[in-house]
Amino acid sequence: MGHVVAGAVFRDGRVLLAQRTRPPELAGRWELPGGKIEPGESAEQALARELREELGIEVRGADRFGPPVQLGSDLVMCAYRVDLVSGEPRPLDHAALRWVDAKELEQMDLVEADRAWLPALRDMLAG
Ligand code: DCP
């Protein structure tokens, strides 16, 4: 079973979403940025690597929230709150980035799997 990590970066009452470019069925839809854990990596290390590669930022921590999500038969994905240490996010691997508040989150066309985290994200944006 492979593991995918997805990172939620919060700032000023907003969470950072990224718009996918691939595969075609997910292109244009929004997600929490992340990717597959590589052999020997912890979730925190994978999040730091993926967000460095995809957004050009340094993050630390991995505070898991919401339910794990099964992706097909051989991948499971978990969401983590991470702390932004340095850098300003840039869409190095996505079509666009957007910081959304609780109200805007409801309007976003999220990839299906990430919708499982909406209740938890709402709570974190409200609190
Ligand atoms: N995924 C998702 N929601 C996210 C992040 C990922 O549903 N917030 C899904 C999409 C893919 C799988 O997880 O089915 C792996 O995601 P990526 O393609 O983004 O991961 P990698 O970058 O590691 O994979 P690759 O290098 O193969 O592109």
PDB file of C-alpha atoms and ligand atoms in Angstrom:
ATOM      1  CA  MET A   1       0.000   0.000   0.000  1.00  0.00           C
ATOM      2  CA  GLY A   2       1.486   3.345  -1.057  1.00  0.00           C
ATOM      3  CA  HIS A   3       0.948   6.460   1.009  1.00  0.00           C
ATOM      4  CA  VAL A   4       0.180   9.964  -0.238  1.00  0.00           C
ATOM      5  CA  VAL A   5       0.581  13.021   1.980  1.00  0.00           C
ATOM      6  CA  ALA A   6      -1.327  16.267   1.458  1.00  0.00           C
ATOM      7  CA  GLY A   7      -0.322  19.447   3.271  1.00  0.00           C
ATOM      8  CA  ALA A   8      -2.496  22.272   4.605  1.00  0.00           C
ATOM      9  CA  VAL A   9      -0.640  25.563   5.049  1.00  0.00           C
ATOM     10  CA  PHE A  10      -2.609  28.223   6.924  1.00  0.00           C
ATOM     11  CA  ARG A  11      -2.038  31.970   6.957  1.00  0.00           C
ATOM     12  CA  ASP A  12      -4.271  34.840   8.081  1.00  0.00           C
ATOM     13  CA  GLY A  13      -7.382  32.671   8.308  1.00  0.00           C
ATOM     14  CA  ARG A  14      -6.836  31.098   4.897  1.00  0.00           C
ATOM     15  CA  VAL A  15      -5.602  27.755   3.607  1.00  0.00           C
ATOM     16  CA  LEU A  16      -3.465  27.298   0.504  1.00  0.00           C
ATOM     17  CA  LEU A  17      -5.005  25.318  -2.379  1.00  0.00           C
ATOM     18  CA  ALA A  18      -3.284  24.329  -5.609  1.00  0.00           C
ATOM     19  CA  GLN A  19      -4.811  23.684  -9.026  1.00  0.00           C
ATOM     20  CA  ARG A  20      -3.743  20.423 -10.648  1.00  0.00           C
ATOM     21  CA  THR A  21      -2.407  20.179 -14.181  1.00  0.00           C
ATOM     22  CA  ARG A  22      -2.572  16.372 -14.495  1.00  0.00           C
ATOM     23  CA  PRO A  23      -3.870  13.774 -15.115  1.00  0.00           C
ATOM     24  CA  PRO A  24      -6.545  15.061 -17.525  1.00  0.00           C
ATOM     25  CA  GLU A  25      -9.408  13.931 -15.280  1.00  0.00           C
ATOM     26  CA  LEU A  26      -8.022  15.983 -12.355  1.00  0.00           C
ATOM     27  CA  ALA A  27      -6.584  18.939 -14.308  1.00  0.00           C
ATOM     28  CA  GLY A  28      -8.199  22.226 -13.343  1.00  0.00           C
ATOM     29  CA  ARG A  29      -9.430  20.930 -10.003  1.00  0.00           C
ATOM     30  CA  TRP A  30      -8.026  22.062  -6.662  1.00  0.00           C
ATOM     31  CA  GLU A  31      -6.190  20.104  -3.984  1.00  0.00           C
ATOM     32  CA  LEU A  32      -4.025  20.292  -0.934  1.00  0.00           C
ATOM     33  CA  PRO A  33      -0.526  20.012  -2.436  1.00  0.00           C
ATOM     34  CA  GLY A  34       1.486  16.864  -1.752  1.00  0.00           C
ATOM     35  CA  GLY A  35       2.450  13.548  -3.242  1.00  0.00           C
ATOM     36  CA  LYS A  36       3.635  10.027  -2.624  1.00  0.00           C
ATOM     37  CA  ILE A  37       5.846   9.124   0.324  1.00  0.00           C
ATOM     38  CA  GLU A  38       9.117   7.667  -0.973  1.00  0.00           C
ATOM     39  CA  PRO A  39      10.774   4.617   0.598  1.00  0.00           C
ATOM     40  CA  GLY A  40      12.453   5.488   3.904  1.00  0.00           C
ATOM     41  CA  GLU A  41      10.682   8.825   4.298  1.00  0.00           C
ATOM     42  CA  SER A  42       8.466   9.870   7.181  1.00  0.00           C
ATOM     43  CA  ALA A  43       5.246  11.732   6.414  1.00  0.00           C
ATOM     44  CA  GLU A  44       6.880  14.940   7.668  1.00  0.00           C
ATOM     45  CA  GLN A  45       9.897  14.436   5.388  1.00  0.00           C
ATOM     46  CA  ALA A  46       7.688  13.707   2.392  1.00  0.00           C
ATOM     47  CA  LEU A  47       5.613  16.833   3.039  1.00  0.00           C
ATOM     48  CA  ALA A  48       8.759  18.962   3.335  1.00  0.00           C
ATOM     49  CA  ARG A  49      10.125  17.539   0.063  1.00  0.00           C
ATOM     50  CA  GLU A  50       6.894  17.764  -1.905  1.00  0.00           C
ATOM     51  CA  LEU A  51       6.082  21.310  -0.817  1.00  0.00           C
ATOM     52  CA  ARG A  52       9.674  22.408  -1.495  1.00  0.00           C
ATOM     53  CA  GLU A  53       9.478  20.879  -4.999  1.00  0.00           C
ATOM     54  CA  GLU A  54       5.972  22.048  -5.824  1.00  0.00           C
ATOM     55  CA  LEU A  55       5.755  25.419  -4.058  1.00  0.00           C
ATOM     56  CA  GLY A  56       9.331  26.470  -3.297  1.00  0.00           C
ATOM     57  CA  ILE A  57       8.613  26.760   0.419  1.00  0.00           C
ATOM     58  CA  GLU A  58      10.091  25.228   3.549  1.00  0.00           C
ATOM     59  CA  VAL A  59       7.576  23.620   5.909  1.00  0.00           C
ATOM     60  CA  ARG A  60       7.899  21.724   9.146  1.00  0.00           C
ATOM     61  CA  GLY A  61       5.611  19.548  11.225  1.00  0.00           C
ATOM     62  CA  ALA A  62       2.896  17.113  10.226  1.00  0.00           C
ATOM     63  CA  ASP A  63      -0.231  17.353  12.345  1.00  0.00           C
ATOM     64  CA  ARG A  64      -2.625  14.858  10.823  1.00  0.00           C
ATOM     65  CA  PHE A  65      -6.290  15.805  10.531  1.00  0.00           C
ATOM     66  CA  GLY A  66      -9.457  14.376   9.018  1.00  0.00           C
ATOM     67  CA  PRO A  67      -9.977  10.849   7.745  1.00  0.00           C
ATOM     68  CA  PRO A  68      -7.533   8.824   5.649  1.00  0.00           C
ATOM     69  CA  VAL A  69      -8.781   8.544   2.071  1.00  0.00           C
ATOM     70  CA  GLN A  70      -8.437   5.407  -0.033  1.00  0.00           C
ATOM     71  CA  LEU A  71      -7.302   6.140  -3.612  1.00  0.00           C
ATOM     72  CA  GLY A  72      -7.968   3.119  -5.756  1.00  0.00           C
ATOM     73  CA  SER A  73      -6.779  -0.220  -4.411  1.00  0.00           C
ATOM     74  CA  ASP A  74      -3.150   0.548  -3.586  1.00  0.00           C
ATOM     75  CA  LEU A  75      -2.855   4.147  -2.327  1.00  0.00           C
ATOM     76  CA  VAL A  76      -4.057   5.741   0.876  1.00  0.00           C
ATOM     77  CA  MET A  77      -3.835   9.489   1.427  1.00  0.00           C
ATOM     78  CA  CYS A  78      -3.701  11.484   4.661  1.00  0.00           C
ATOM     79  CA  ALA A  79      -3.894  15.235   5.301  1.00  0.00           C
ATOM     80  CA  TYR A  80      -1.541  17.125   7.603  1.00  0.00           C
ATOM     81  CA  ARG A  81      -1.397  20.632   8.907  1.00  0.00           C
ATOM     82  CA  VAL A  82       2.127  21.975   8.330  1.00  0.00           C
ATOM     83  CA  ASP A  83       3.886  25.157   9.454  1.00  0.00           C
ATOM     84  CA  LEU A  84       5.338  27.516   6.864  1.00  0.00           C
ATOM     85  CA  VAL A  85       8.940  28.194   7.843  1.00  0.00           C
ATOM     86  CA  SER A  86      10.134  30.267   4.888  1.00  0.00           C
ATOM     87  CA  GLY A  87       9.441  31.196   1.306  1.00  0.00           C
ATOM     88  CA  GLU A  88       6.458  32.552  -0.584  1.00  0.00           C
ATOM     89  CA  PRO A  89       4.494  29.774  -2.356  1.00  0.00           C
ATOM     90  CA  ARG A  90       4.808  29.711  -6.150  1.00  0.00           C
ATOM     91  CA  PRO A  91       3.032  27.308  -8.546  1.00  0.00           C
ATOM     92  CA  LEU A  92       6.131  25.383  -9.701  1.00  0.00           C
ATOM     93  CA  ASP A  93       4.108  22.256 -10.512  1.00  0.00           C
ATOM     94  CA  HIS A  94       0.508  23.528 -10.489  1.00  0.00           C
ATOM     95  CA  ALA A  95      -1.553  25.750 -12.768  1.00  0.00           C
ATOM     96  CA  ALA A  96      -2.257  28.238  -9.971  1.00  0.00           C
ATOM     97  CA  LEU A  97      -2.336  28.707  -6.210  1.00  0.00           C
ATOM     98  CA  ARG A  98      -5.015  30.347  -4.109  1.00  0.00           C
ATOM     99  CA  TRP A  99      -5.354  31.235  -0.422  1.00  0.00           C
ATOM    100  CA  VAL A 100      -9.005  30.639   0.492  1.00  0.00           C
ATOM    101  CA  ASP A 101     -11.042  31.462   3.573  1.00  0.00           C
ATOM    102  CA  ALA A 102     -13.891  29.314   4.900  1.00  0.00           C
ATOM    103  CA  LYS A 103     -16.443  30.915   2.584  1.00  0.00           C
ATOM    104  CA  GLU A 104     -14.303  30.670  -0.557  1.00  0.00           C
ATOM    105  CA  LEU A 105     -13.447  27.048   0.249  1.00  0.00           C
ATOM    106  CA  GLU A 106     -17.079  26.091  -0.341  1.00  0.00           C
ATOM    107  CA  GLN A 107     -16.939  27.446  -3.897  1.00  0.00           C
ATOM    108  CA  MET A 108     -13.757  25.654  -4.970  1.00  0.00           C
ATOM    109  CA  ASP A 109     -13.866  22.705  -7.355  1.00  0.00           C
ATOM    110  CA  LEU A 110     -11.862  20.334  -5.168  1.00  0.00           C
ATOM    111  CA  VAL A 111     -10.672  16.933  -6.356  1.00  0.00           C
ATOM    112  CA  GLU A 112     -13.132  14.353  -5.042  1.00  0.00           C
ATOM    113  CA  ALA A 113     -10.759  12.734  -2.544  1.00  0.00           C
ATOM    114  CA  ASP A 114      -9.944  16.018  -0.797  1.00  0.00           C
ATOM    115  CA  ARG A 115     -13.627  16.717  -0.100  1.00  0.00           C
ATOM    116  CA  ALA A 116     -13.350  14.264   2.812  1.00  0.00           C
ATOM    117  CA  TRP A 117     -11.336  16.944   4.633  1.00  0.00           C
ATOM    118  CA  LEU A 118     -13.836  19.778   4.181  1.00  0.00           C
ATOM    119  CA  PRO A 119     -15.395  19.505   7.657  1.00  0.00           C
ATOM    120  CA  ALA A 120     -11.982  19.547   9.343  1.00  0.00           C
ATOM    121  CA  LEU A 121     -10.739  22.406   7.144  1.00  0.00           C
ATOM    122  CA  ARG A 122     -13.891  24.419   7.927  1.00  0.00           C
ATOM    123  CA  ASP A 123     -13.270  23.926  11.653  1.00  0.00           C
ATOM    124  CA  MET A 124      -9.628  24.979  11.385  1.00  0.00           C
ATOM    125  CA  LEU A 125     -10.495  28.058   9.308  1.00  0.00           C
ATOM    126  CA  ALA A 126     -13.214  29.036  11.761  1.00  0.00           C
ATOM    127  CA  GLY A 127     -11.049  28.516  14.824  1.00  0.00           C
TER     128      GLY A 127
HETATM  129  N1  DCP B   1      -4.066  13.222  -4.751  1.00  0.00           N
HETATM  130  C1  DCP B   1      -5.320  13.695  -4.349  1.00  0.00           C
HETATM  131  N2  DCP B   1      -5.409  14.792  -3.558  1.00  0.00           N
HETATM  132  C2  DCP B   1      -4.284  15.442  -3.167  1.00  0.00           C
HETATM  133  C3  DCP B   1      -3.012  14.985  -3.568  1.00  0.00           C
HETATM  134  C4  DCP B   1      -2.944  13.863  -4.348  1.00  0.00           C
HETATM  135  O1  DCP B   1      -6.335  13.090  -4.691  1.00  0.00           O
HETATM  136  N3  DCP B   1      -4.429  16.515  -2.379  1.00  0.00           N
HETATM  137  C5  DCP B   1      -3.959  12.015  -5.565  1.00  0.00           C
HETATM  138  C6  DCP B   1      -3.717  12.258  -7.015  1.00  0.00           C
HETATM  139  C7  DCP B   1      -2.942  11.032  -7.418  1.00  0.00           C
HETATM  140  C8  DCP B   1      -2.177  10.618  -6.174  1.00  0.00           C
HETATM  141  O2  DCP B   1      -2.864  11.262  -5.095  1.00  0.00           O
HETATM  142  O3  DCP B   1      -3.863   9.994  -7.708  1.00  0.00           O
HETATM  143  C9  DCP B   1      -0.725  11.035  -6.183  1.00  0.00           C
HETATM  144  O4  DCP B   1      -0.663  12.439  -6.251  1.00  0.00           O
HETATM  145  P1  DCP B   1       0.429  13.175  -7.140  1.00  0.00           P
HETATM  146  O5  DCP B   1       0.321  12.735  -8.551  1.00  0.00           O
HETATM  147  O6  DCP B   1       0.283  14.622  -6.873  1.00  0.00           O
HETATM  148  O7  DCP B   1       1.719  12.633  -6.421  1.00  0.00           O
HETATM  149  P2  DCP B   1       3.219  12.535  -6.920  1.00  0.00           P
HETATM  150  O8  DCP B   1       3.635  13.892  -7.376  1.00  0.00           O
HETATM  151  O9  DCP B   1       4.007  11.886  -5.855  1.00  0.00           O
HETATM  152  O10 DCP B   1       3.080  11.516  -8.125  1.00  0.00           O
HETATM  153  P3  DCP B   1       3.785  11.531  -9.536  1.00  0.00           P
HETATM  154  O11 DCP B   1       5.224  11.807  -9.263  1.00  0.00           O
HETATM  155  O12 DCP B   1       3.476  10.158 -10.021  1.00  0.00           O
HETATM  156  O13 DCP B   1       3.072  12.610 -10.310  1.00  0.00           O
END
